[in-house]
Coordinates of C-alpha atoms in Angstrom, one line a residue:
M1 CA 13.4 29.1 -16.2
Q2 CA 12.3 29.9 -19.7
M3 CA 9.7 32.8 -19.7
R4 CA 6.5 32.0 -22.0
R5 CA 5.6 34.3 -24.5
Q6 CA 2.0 35.6 -24.4
F7 CA 0.1 35.1 -27.5
I8 CA -1.9 38.3 -28.6
G9 CA -5.1 36.8 -30.6
P10 CA -6.9 38.9 -33.4
G11 CA -9.8 39.4 -31.0
F12 CA -7.6 41.3 -28.6
L13 CA -6.5 43.4 -31.6
I14 CA -10.1 44.2 -32.9
A15 CA -11.0 44.8 -29.5
V16 CA -8.2 47.5 -28.9
S17 CA -9.1 49.2 -32.4
M18 CA -12.7 49.5 -31.3
L19 CA -11.7 51.1 -28.4
L20 CA -9.4 53.4 -30.2
L21 CA -12.1 54.2 -32.8
C22 CA -14.7 55.0 -30.0
T23 CA -12.1 57.1 -28.3
N24 CA -11.6 59.4 -31.4
C25 CA -15.2 59.4 -31.9
S26 CA -15.8 60.8 -28.5
E27 CA -13.1 63.5 -29.1
Q28 CA -15.1 64.6 -32.6
R29 CA -16.8 68.0 -31.8
P30 CA -20.2 68.5 -33.3
A31 CA -21.1 70.8 -36.3
P32 CA -21.4 74.3 -35.4
V33 CA -25.1 75.6 -34.6
D34 CA -26.1 79.3 -35.4
M35 CA -25.9 81.4 -32.3
G36 CA -25.5 84.7 -33.6
W37 CA -29.5 85.1 -32.0
C38 CA -28.3 84.9 -28.8
L39 CA -25.8 87.8 -29.0
S40 CA -28.5 90.3 -30.8
D41 CA -29.6 92.1 -27.5
H42 CA -31.4 95.3 -27.8
G43 CA -30.0 98.2 -26.4
D44 CA -26.2 99.7 -26.1
R45 CA -25.1 96.4 -24.5
I46 CA -24.4 92.6 -24.5
S47 CA -26.2 90.6 -21.9
G48 CA -27.1 87.4 -23.7
G49 CA -24.6 84.8 -24.2
F50 CA -23.7 81.1 -24.5
E51 CA -21.4 78.6 -23.3
L52 CA -19.6 75.7 -25.3
R53 CA -18.0 72.5 -23.7
N54 CA -16.2 70.4 -26.5
G55 CA -18.1 72.7 -29.3
R56 CA -21.3 71.9 -27.7
V57 CA -23.6 74.4 -26.7
I58 CA -24.4 73.6 -23.1
G59 CA -25.7 76.9 -21.5
V60 CA -27.4 79.9 -22.9
N61 CA -28.1 83.4 -21.1
L62 CA -30.9 85.5 -22.4
A63 CA -31.6 89.1 -21.2
E64 CA -34.6 90.0 -23.4
I65 CA -36.6 88.5 -25.8
R66 CA -39.3 90.1 -28.1
D67 CA -42.7 88.9 -28.1
D68 CA -42.7 88.2 -31.9
T69 CA -39.3 86.3 -31.7
D70 CA -38.6 83.0 -33.2
Q71 CA -37.9 80.8 -30.5
S72 CA -37.2 77.5 -32.6
K73 CA -33.3 78.1 -32.4
L74 CA -33.4 77.9 -28.7
F75 CA -35.9 75.1 -28.6
A76 CA -33.4 73.1 -31.0
L77 CA -30.9 72.9 -28.2
S78 CA -32.7 69.9 -26.6
D79 CA -29.3 69.0 -24.5
L80 CA -29.1 72.2 -22.8
E81 CA -27.6 71.7 -19.4
Y82 CA -28.3 75.5 -18.0
L83 CA -30.2 78.3 -19.0
R84 CA -30.2 81.8 -17.4
L85 CA -33.3 84.3 -18.1
T86 CA -34.3 87.3 -16.8
N87 CA -37.8 87.7 -15.6
Q88 CA -38.9 89.3 -18.9
A89 CA -37.7 86.4 -21.0
F90 CA -39.0 83.8 -18.6
R91 CA -42.2 85.5 -19.2
V92 CA -42.2 85.5 -22.9
I93 CA -40.9 81.6 -23.1
G94 CA -43.1 80.4 -20.5
A95 CA -42.9 77.5 -17.6
Q96 CA -44.6 75.1 -19.9
S97 CA -42.2 75.4 -22.9
I98 CA -39.2 75.1 -20.7
S99 CA -40.5 71.8 -19.1
K100 CA -41.5 70.7 -22.5
H101 CA -38.4 71.2 -24.4
F102 CA -35.4 70.8 -22.1
A103 CA -35.3 67.4 -20.3
S104 CA -31.6 67.6 -20.0
L105 CA -31.7 71.0 -18.0
K106 CA -29.6 70.8 -14.6
D107 CA -29.5 74.4 -13.8
L108 CA -32.1 77.0 -14.5
N109 CA -31.9 80.7 -13.3
I110 CA -34.7 83.3 -13.3
R111 CA -33.5 86.6 -11.9
Y112 CA -35.1 90.1 -11.8
E113 CA -33.1 92.6 -13.1
M114 CA -33.3 96.4 -12.3
N115 CA -34.7 97.9 -15.5
Q116 CA -37.8 95.7 -15.4
E117 CA -41.3 96.7 -14.0
I118 CA -41.5 94.6 -10.8
E119 CA -45.1 94.2 -10.9
N120 CA -45.2 92.3 -14.3
S121 CA -41.6 90.2 -13.1
T122 CA -43.7 88.1 -10.7
I123 CA -43.7 84.0 -11.2
T124 CA -46.8 82.1 -9.7
F125 CA -46.7 79.2 -8.1
T126 CA -48.5 77.3 -10.5
E127 CA -45.2 78.2 -12.7
Y128 CA -42.9 77.3 -10.1
Q129 CA -44.5 73.9 -10.0
Q130 CA -44.3 73.3 -13.9
L131 CA -40.7 74.0 -13.6
L132 CA -40.4 71.2 -10.9
T133 CA -41.3 68.5 -13.6
L134 CA -38.3 69.0 -15.3
P135 CA -36.5 65.5 -14.9
Q136 CA -32.7 66.5 -14.3
L137 CA -33.0 69.8 -12.8
N138 CA -30.4 69.9 -9.9
K139 CA -30.3 73.4 -9.0
L140 CA -33.4 76.1 -9.4
T141 CA -33.2 80.1 -8.7
V142 CA -36.5 81.9 -8.8
E143 CA -36.8 85.8 -8.0
L144 CA -40.2 87.3 -7.4
L145 CA -42.2 84.0 -6.5
Q146 CA -45.6 85.0 -5.4
L147 CA -46.9 82.7 -2.8
T148 CA -50.4 83.6 -2.0
D149 CA -53.2 82.0 -0.6
E150 CA -54.2 80.9 -4.0
R151 CA -53.5 77.3 -5.6
T152 CA -50.5 76.3 -3.2
A153 CA -51.2 72.9 -2.7
P154 CA -48.5 70.4 -2.8
S155 CA -48.0 69.1 -6.4
E156 CA -49.0 65.4 -7.0
S157 CA -46.6 65.5 -10.1
S158 CA -43.3 63.9 -10.1
V159 CA -40.7 66.6 -8.5
S160 CA -37.4 67.0 -10.2
P161 CA -34.4 65.8 -8.2
V162 CA -33.5 69.5 -7.2
E163 CA -30.8 69.5 -4.4
H164 CA -29.8 73.4 -4.8
L165 CA -33.1 76.0 -4.3
D166 CA -32.5 79.8 -4.4
L167 CA -35.8 81.7 -3.8
A168 CA -37.0 85.4 -3.5
L169 CA -40.5 85.3 -2.4
N170 CA -43.6 87.5 -1.0
L171 CA -44.0 85.0 1.5
Q172 CA -47.8 85.1 2.4
S173 CA -49.2 81.6 2.3
P174 CA -47.8 78.7 4.1
L175 CA -44.0 77.8 3.1
L176 CA -44.9 73.8 2.8
P177 CA -45.8 73.6 -0.5
V178 CA -42.4 75.5 -1.8
L179 CA -40.2 72.7 -0.4
D180 CA -42.6 69.6 0.0
G181 CA -40.8 66.5 -1.8
L182 CA -37.5 68.2 -2.1
H183 CA -34.0 67.0 -0.6
L184 CA -32.0 69.8 -0.6
K185 CA -28.6 70.4 0.3
T186 CA -28.2 74.2 -0.2
L187 CA -31.5 76.5 0.5
R188 CA -31.2 80.3 0.0
L189 CA -34.6 82.3 1.0
Q190 CA -35.1 86.2 0.7
L191 CA -38.5 87.6 1.5
L192 CA -39.7 90.7 0.1
R193 CA -40.9 93.7 1.9
E194 CA -44.7 92.7 2.0
S195 CA -44.0 89.0 3.2
R196 CA -45.4 88.0 6.4
P197 CA -42.8 87.2 9.4
L198 CA -41.5 84.0 9.3
N199 CA -43.2 81.6 11.8
A200 CA -42.9 78.5 13.9
E201 CA -44.3 76.7 11.1
D202 CA -42.4 77.8 8.4
L203 CA -39.0 76.8 10.4
K204 CA -40.7 73.4 11.0
N205 CA -40.7 72.8 7.3
I206 CA -37.2 74.1 7.0
N207 CA -35.9 71.7 9.8
Q208 CA -37.5 69.0 8.0
Q209 CA -34.5 69.7 4.9
V210 CA -32.2 66.9 7.0
D211 CA -29.7 66.8 4.3
L212 CA -29.0 70.8 4.1
E213 CA -25.5 71.7 4.1
S214 CA -26.0 75.4 3.3
F215 CA -28.6 77.9 4.3
T216 CA -28.9 81.5 3.6
F217 CA -31.9 83.6 5.0
F218 CA -32.5 87.2 3.9
G219 CA -35.0 88.9 6.4
P220 CA -37.6 91.5 4.5
S221 CA -35.8 93.3 1.7
L222 CA -36.2 96.8 0.1
V223 CA -37.6 95.4 -2.9
S224 CA -41.3 95.7 -2.7
L225 CA -44.2 94.9 -5.1
S226 CA -46.7 97.5 -3.4
G227 CA -45.9 97.0 0.3
P228 CA -44.8 99.2 3.8
S229 CA -41.6 101.5 3.3
D230 CA -40.3 100.2 6.3
V231 CA -38.2 97.1 6.4
Q232 CA -38.5 95.0 9.9
P233 CA -35.7 92.5 10.7
A234 CA -37.1 88.8 10.8
K235 CA -36.3 86.5 14.2
I236 CA -35.1 83.1 13.9
D237 CA -34.9 80.6 17.0
F238 CA -32.4 78.2 16.0
S239 CA -33.3 75.9 18.6
R240 CA -36.2 74.9 16.1
L241 CA -34.0 73.7 13.4
K242 CA -32.1 71.1 15.4
G243 CA -32.8 68.7 12.8
L244 CA -30.1 70.6 10.6
S245 CA -27.3 68.4 12.0
R246 CA -25.3 68.5 8.7
L247 CA -25.4 72.4 8.1
Q248 CA -22.1 73.8 7.3
E249 CA -22.8 77.0 6.3
L250 CA -25.2 79.6 7.3
S251 CA -25.6 83.2 6.0
L252 CA -28.0 85.8 7.4
C253 CA -29.0 89.3 6.5
N254 CA -31.5 91.6 8.2
V255 CA -32.2 89.0 11.1
D256 CA -32.3 89.2 15.1
F257 CA -31.3 86.3 16.6
D258 CA -29.4 84.6 19.7
P259 CA -26.0 83.7 18.9
A260 CA -26.1 80.8 21.6
G261 CA -28.8 79.3 19.6
L262 CA -26.2 78.2 16.9
T263 CA -24.9 75.5 19.3
H264 CA -27.8 73.6 17.9
L265 CA -25.9 73.1 14.5
P266 CA -23.3 70.7 15.4
Q267 CA -21.3 70.9 12.3
L268 CA -21.4 74.7 11.6
K269 CA -18.2 75.5 9.9
R270 CA -18.9 79.2 8.1
L271 CA -21.1 81.8 9.4
K272 CA -21.8 85.2 7.4
I273 CA -24.3 87.8 9.2
R274 CA -25.0 90.9 7.5
E275 CA -27.0 94.0 8.8
C276 CA -28.2 91.7 11.7
Q277 CA -28.6 91.9 15.5
L278 CA -27.6 89.9 18.3
R279 CA -29.9 89.2 21.0
E280 CA -30.0 87.9 24.4
S281 CA -26.3 86.1 24.5
P282 CA -23.1 88.4 23.7
F283 CA -21.0 88.1 20.7
E284 CA -18.2 86.3 22.7
V285 CA -20.2 83.0 22.3
L286 CA -19.4 82.4 18.9
F287 CA -15.9 81.8 20.0
Q288 CA -17.4 78.8 22.3
H289 CA -18.9 77.0 18.7
P290 CA -17.4 73.6 18.6
T291 CA -16.6 73.9 14.9
L292 CA -17.1 77.1 13.7
E293 CA -13.9 78.2 11.8
I294 CA -14.8 81.3 9.3
L295 CA -16.9 84.1 10.7
I296 CA -18.0 87.0 8.1
I297 CA -19.3 90.3 9.3
Q298 CA -21.0 92.7 7.0
G299 CA -22.4 96.1 7.6
C300 CA -22.5 95.6 11.7
T301 CA -22.2 98.0 14.1
N302 CA -20.6 97.4 17.4
E303 CA -23.9 98.4 18.9
D304 CA -25.7 95.2 16.7
L305 CA -23.0 93.0 18.0
G306 CA -23.1 94.2 21.4
L307 CA -19.4 95.0 21.9
K308 CA -18.7 97.9 24.1
Q309 CA -15.0 96.9 24.9
P310 CA -12.1 94.7 22.6
L311 CA -12.8 91.2 22.5
S312 CA -10.4 89.6 24.5
T313 CA -7.6 86.8 23.2
V314 CA -9.4 83.2 23.6
D315 CA -8.6 79.9 21.7
S316 CA -11.1 78.8 19.6
K317 CA -11.7 76.9 16.4
L318 CA -12.3 80.0 14.4
K319 CA -9.4 80.4 11.8
Q320 CA -10.7 83.4 10.1
I321 CA -12.8 86.6 10.7
D322 CA -13.8 88.8 7.5
L323 CA -14.9 92.4 8.5
E324 CA -16.6 94.1 5.8
M325 CA -18.4 97.5 5.6
V326 CA -16.8 98.5 9.1
S327 CA -15.3 101.7 10.4
L328 CA -11.9 102.1 11.5
S329 CA -13.5 102.9 15.2
E330 CA -15.1 99.5 14.9
L331 CA -11.8 97.4 14.2
K332 CA -10.1 98.1 17.3
M333 CA -12.9 95.5 18.9
F334 CA -11.2 93.0 17.1
A335 CA -7.6 93.7 17.6
N336 CA -6.9 91.0 20.2
V337 CA -8.8 88.1 18.5
N338 CA -6.5 84.9 18.0
C339 CA -7.2 84.3 14.4
D340 CA -6.5 85.8 10.6
L341 CA -8.5 88.9 9.7
Y342 CA -9.9 89.8 6.4
V343 CA -10.7 93.6 6.6
T344 CA -12.8 95.6 4.0
L345 CA -12.7 99.3 4.0
G346 CA -15.0 101.4 2.1
S347 CA -18.7 101.0 1.0
M348 CA -19.6 97.5 -1.0
N349 CA -22.3 97.1 -3.6
S350 CA -23.8 93.7 -4.1
E351 CA -23.7 92.5 -7.8
R352 CA -27.2 90.9 -7.1
C353 CA -30.0 93.5 -7.7
L354 CA -32.1 92.1 -4.8
E355 CA -29.4 92.1 -2.3
R356 CA -29.3 96.1 -1.8
F357 CA -28.4 97.0 1.4
F358 CA -30.9 98.6 3.9
C359 CA -29.1 101.0 5.6
S360 CA -27.4 103.8 3.7
I361 CA -23.9 103.4 5.1
G362 CA -21.5 105.6 3.3
P363 CA -17.6 105.4 2.7
S364 CA -16.2 104.3 6.4
V365 CA -13.0 105.7 5.7
P366 CA -12.7 109.4 4.9
Q367 CA -9.0 109.5 4.7
L368 CA -5.9 107.3 5.4
T369 CA -3.8 109.0 7.8
E370 CA -1.0 108.0 10.3
L371 CA -3.4 107.0 12.9
E372 CA -5.4 104.9 10.5
Y373 CA -2.1 103.0 9.6
N374 CA -1.6 102.3 13.3
Q375 CA -5.2 101.1 13.8
L376 CA -4.6 98.3 11.0
S377 CA -1.2 97.4 11.7
K378 CA -2.1 96.5 15.2
L379 CA -4.4 93.8 14.3
K380 CA -3.2 90.6 14.7
K381 CA -2.7 88.3 11.7
M382 CA -4.4 90.5 9.3
S383 CA -4.0 88.5 5.9
E384 CA -6.1 90.7 3.8
L385 CA -6.8 94.0 3.3
K386 CA -9.4 95.5 0.7
L387 CA -10.1 99.6 0.0
V388 CA -12.6 99.5 -2.4
H389 CA -15.3 101.4 -3.9
N390 CA -14.7 105.3 -4.5
L391 CA -13.0 106.2 -1.0
P392 CA -13.7 110.1 -1.1
G393 CA -10.7 112.3 -1.5
R394 CA -7.4 111.0 -3.0
I395 CA -5.3 108.5 -1.3
D396 CA -1.6 108.9 -1.0
P397 CA 0.2 106.1 -2.4
A398 CA 2.7 106.4 0.6
A399 CA -0.3 104.9 2.5
I400 CA -0.8 102.2 0.2
L401 CA 3.0 101.2 0.6
R402 CA 2.8 101.2 4.4
F403 CA -0.4 98.8 4.3
A404 CA 1.3 96.6 2.1
A405 CA 4.4 96.4 4.4
I406 CA 2.2 95.0 7.3
P407 CA 4.2 91.3 8.1
S408 CA 1.2 89.5 8.3
L409 CA -0.6 90.6 5.1
H410 CA -0.6 88.2 2.2
S411 CA -3.6 89.8 0.0
L412 CA -3.9 93.8 -0.8
V413 CA -6.5 95.1 -3.1
V414 CA -7.2 98.6 -3.7
K415 CA -10.0 99.6 -6.1
E416 CA -11.4 102.5 -7.6
T417 CA -9.2 104.9 -5.5
N418 CA -7.7 108.1 -6.7
I419 CA -4.1 108.6 -6.5
E420 CA -4.1 111.4 -9.3
G421 CA -1.2 113.8 -8.8
A422 CA 0.9 111.4 -6.9
Q423 CA 4.8 112.6 -7.4
G424 CA 7.8 112.6 -5.8
K425 CA 9.6 110.3 -3.4
F426 CA 8.0 107.1 -1.8
P427 CA 8.8 105.9 1.4
R428 CA 11.3 103.1 1.1
I429 CA 9.9 99.6 2.5
Q430 CA 11.3 96.5 2.8
R431 CA 9.3 94.3 0.4
N432 CA 7.0 92.0 2.0
P433 CA 7.6 88.2 1.0
R434 CA 4.2 87.1 2.4
L435 CA 2.4 89.7 -0.1
Q436 CA 1.5 87.0 -2.5
H437 CA -1.9 88.6 -4.2
L438 CA -1.8 92.4 -5.4
V439 CA -4.8 94.4 -7.0
L440 CA -4.2 98.2 -7.8
L441 CA -6.9 99.0 -9.8
T442 CA -6.3 103.0 -9.1
Y443 CA -7.1 105.8 -11.1
P444 CA -5.8 107.3 -13.5
G445 CA -3.0 104.7 -13.2
P446 CA -0.6 103.1 -10.9
A447 CA 2.2 105.1 -9.6
P448 CA 5.7 103.2 -10.8
G449 CA 7.1 104.2 -7.5
V450 CA 4.4 102.2 -5.9
L451 CA 4.9 99.2 -8.4
N452 CA 8.7 99.2 -8.1
Q453 CA 8.7 98.5 -4.3
L454 CA 5.8 95.9 -4.1
L455 CA 6.7 93.7 -7.0
H456 CA 8.7 90.9 -5.8
S457 CA 9.7 87.5 -7.5
E458 CA 7.2 85.3 -5.4
L459 CA 4.2 87.1 -6.3
L460 CA 1.1 84.8 -7.4
S461 CA -1.3 87.3 -8.6
L462 CA -1.4 90.6 -10.1
S463 CA -4.3 93.2 -11.1
I464 CA -3.1 96.5 -12.3
R465 CA -4.9 99.2 -14.5
N466 CA -3.2 101.7 -16.5
N467 CA -4.6 105.3 -17.4
K468 CA -8.5 105.0 -18.1
Y469 CA -8.7 108.2 -20.1
A470 CA -9.1 107.2 -23.8
E471 CA -8.2 110.7 -25.0
R472 CA -5.0 111.1 -23.6
R473 CA -1.8 111.3 -26.1
P474 CA 0.0 107.8 -26.4
V475 CA 2.5 107.0 -23.8
N476 CA 4.8 104.0 -22.9
P477 CA 2.9 102.6 -19.7
W478 CA 6.0 100.8 -18.7
E479 CA 8.2 103.8 -18.3
G480 CA 9.5 104.1 -15.2
L481 CA 8.6 100.9 -13.9
E482 CA 11.6 98.6 -12.7
V483 CA 10.0 95.2 -13.5
V484 CA 11.4 92.3 -11.5
P485 CA 11.1 88.6 -12.8
L486 CA 7.7 87.4 -11.5
S487 CA 8.9 84.0 -11.7
Q488 CA 6.0 82.5 -9.7
L489 CA 3.2 84.5 -10.9
Q490 CA -0.1 82.3 -12.0
K491 CA -2.6 85.0 -12.3
L492 CA -2.3 88.4 -14.5
D493 CA -5.0 90.8 -14.7
L494 CA -4.6 94.0 -17.1
A495 CA -7.3 96.8 -17.6
D496 CA -7.1 100.1 -19.8
F497 CA -4.1 99.1 -21.3
Q498 CA -4.1 100.3 -24.9
F499 CA -1.5 98.3 -26.5
L500 CA -2.1 99.4 -30.2
R501 CA -2.5 103.1 -29.3
D502 CA 1.0 103.4 -27.3
A503 CA 2.6 101.0 -29.2
S504 CA 3.5 98.9 -26.1
S505 CA 3.2 94.9 -25.0
I506 CA 3.3 92.9 -21.9
P507 CA 6.8 92.9 -20.1
E508 CA 8.3 89.7 -20.7
Q509 CA 8.9 89.6 -16.9
F510 CA 5.2 89.5 -16.5
L511 CA 4.8 86.9 -18.5
P512 CA 6.4 83.3 -16.9
R513 CA 6.0 79.9 -17.7
S514 CA 4.1 79.7 -14.4
L515 CA 1.3 82.1 -16.0
K516 CA -2.1 79.8 -15.8
Q517 CA -4.5 82.8 -16.1
I518 CA -4.6 86.1 -18.0
S519 CA -7.1 88.7 -18.2
F520 CA -8.0 91.9 -20.4
E521 CA -10.6 94.5 -19.3
Y522 CA -11.1 97.7 -21.5
C523 CA -7.8 96.8 -23.5
D524 CA -7.3 97.0 -27.5
L525 CA -5.4 93.6 -28.7
D526 CA -4.0 93.2 -32.2
A527 CA -2.4 90.1 -33.5
D528 CA 1.2 91.1 -32.3
S529 CA -0.3 91.2 -28.8
L530 CA -1.6 87.8 -28.8
V531 CA 1.5 86.4 -30.7
H532 CA 3.8 87.9 -28.0
L533 CA 1.6 86.6 -25.2
I534 CA 1.4 83.3 -26.8
K535 CA 5.2 83.0 -27.3
R536 CA 6.0 83.6 -24.0
A537 CA 3.1 82.0 -21.9
N538 CA 1.8 79.0 -23.5
Q539 CA 0.8 77.1 -20.8
L540 CA -1.9 79.1 -20.2
E541 CA -5.1 77.5 -19.1
L542 CA -7.6 80.6 -19.1
F543 CA -7.7 83.6 -21.3
H544 CA -10.3 86.3 -20.3
A545 CA -11.3 89.2 -22.5
N546 CA -14.2 91.7 -21.0
S547 CA -15.2 94.6 -22.9
S548 CA -11.9 94.7 -24.9
D549 CA -11.7 95.2 -28.6
F550 CA -10.0 93.0 -31.2
V551 CA -8.5 94.7 -34.1
E552 CA -9.5 93.4 -37.7
D553 CA -6.0 91.7 -38.1
V554 CA -6.8 89.1 -34.9
D555 CA -7.3 85.6 -35.7
L556 CA -8.5 84.4 -32.1
R557 CA -7.6 80.9 -33.4
I558 CA -4.0 81.6 -32.4
L559 CA -5.3 80.9 -28.9
N560 CA -5.4 77.1 -30.2
D561 CA -1.6 77.2 -29.8
C562 CA -1.9 77.0 -26.0
S563 CA -2.7 73.3 -25.5
D564 CA -3.4 73.4 -22.2
L565 CA -6.2 76.1 -22.2
K566 CA -9.3 75.2 -20.6
R567 CA -11.3 78.0 -20.6
I568 CA -11.8 81.1 -23.1
D569 CA -14.0 84.1 -22.0
L570 CA -14.8 86.6 -24.6
F571 CA -17.4 88.6 -22.8
N572 CA -18.6 92.3 -23.9
S573 CA -16.9 92.2 -27.1
Q574 CA -17.9 92.2 -30.5
V575 CA -16.7 88.7 -31.5
P576 CA -19.3 86.7 -33.7
A577 CA -20.7 83.6 -32.5
E578 CA -19.1 81.4 -35.2
V579 CA -16.0 82.3 -33.8
A580 CA -16.5 80.4 -30.9
F581 CA -16.8 77.3 -32.7
Q582 CA -13.3 77.8 -34.1
L583 CA -11.8 77.7 -30.6
K584 CA -10.2 74.1 -29.6
A585 CA -10.9 75.1 -25.7
R586 CA -12.8 72.9 -23.4
H587 CA -15.1 75.7 -22.1
V588 CA -15.5 78.7 -24.3
R589 CA -18.1 81.5 -23.2
V590 CA -19.2 84.5 -25.5
G591 CA -21.5 87.3 -24.4
G592 CA -22.0 89.7 -21.8
A593 CA -20.4 88.9 -18.3
E594 CA -22.9 89.9 -15.9
M595 CA -25.3 86.8 -16.3
F596 CA -22.5 84.5 -16.3
S597 CA -21.9 85.3 -12.8
W598 CA -25.3 84.4 -12.0

């Protein structure tokens, strides 16, 4: 049988040519715009910043704006997708200007910062309604919303298609006007100290958000406009929230509640309770929930949870329990639970100003002794251990080795802990092949004897800090380090490494072809350092530099040699704005790191 040859006519060729032409046009980047004004914050640190996607400005962070600032360059960014402002910056720009100039805005974040006067940082309900006229707004964060009895009627204007709402508010009048007309998937409500108590009508309004998948509620916080000095917990009856049949994530802080009421949330998979008290039903009822998989307990005592004896081993849907800000004496209550345990020892500070902890919990681990190790090693399936935030005194590096050897441990994080003066022999331990994620941000630097025993070829991520004292004499940071090839490493974080001063470079064993992410914090980087990095790990997808100095001979365009690079972060570094437009990564972020985490 003879096959017929298909004829390709001129029309088809023209169509293909047009398609290729359109494709090439779509890949062309827009001309750079002046963004230097965005980085010129007042003070001794950079807070503002901007983000590019394929060379186009899609996001801006502004921490401070003077009243006499020319805002025309900001308003010219009509295609802006997200805008992050402090209350001070919002007050200068105004809700009306935002709704007028940014029709493409999808994410608007207005946050309170500690250095601002709280009385002058509130946002009125009228301004809130004005923001809800943005035609494409999908996510809105507003801190210090004043919801008083004045002018809180539901808006007759068109309402934005907001699906994600995050509010910290002084609740005095009904909650209904805030939620009216919205169809939310995530909702976060935080009450200021002087807010009235949450009532049945408020719960009815929340219950009408039938599409809600995630709900976070903070009872009255420490932050106050002029209210009382004490903080009383909120009370929630979950039987009044039966309409939230799609809710999968629930986070509660400073709330008293009956855990049995959570059975009214049939799809709940993740529960976080922070400084809460359980009432009526025992803690054990949480193990009976038909869908609950992850439970996070933060800053709750045994008394808060109603625990008087260790929990029994029971079968449940729970796969993971996170215990944070708990003491070692409280851990024994969870020794027999039949799921993975993530344990955080030490005090924690929230990165969000309004999420300060209510109780004054000091470091929960005064020292790490054989007794503490034995308590931790008896926990079943302990998958992650964190020792964080300036535990008092010094930690014996031998204790770190013992913890790393716990057979079920797959992640160990040691941050802001002092191992100064660690010398001599370290106990020999068998390398733990399950340990895949290691963070040793100790000071004045990592002990080589610790790293030599913990690093193994199956490690997936590694974070280490060198001696952070800038005045010390130059020294080889890798001296005494017997580096094994980390052939599976995907993520490497380095802090306080002065490559130029110490005439050092990253060991080649730390730069396998598998490496996808690298981060530098408080490092100095010269051209040779970057050439060495790109030559060894040209499959990078993320390059992150925070508070790191680039010497004059560095041409950051060398990062363009990494064809797979998806994101470049240049935070808290004196990098000119125009440099960002010369980088070919899909996403480039320049400015202060803090506001990018909002």
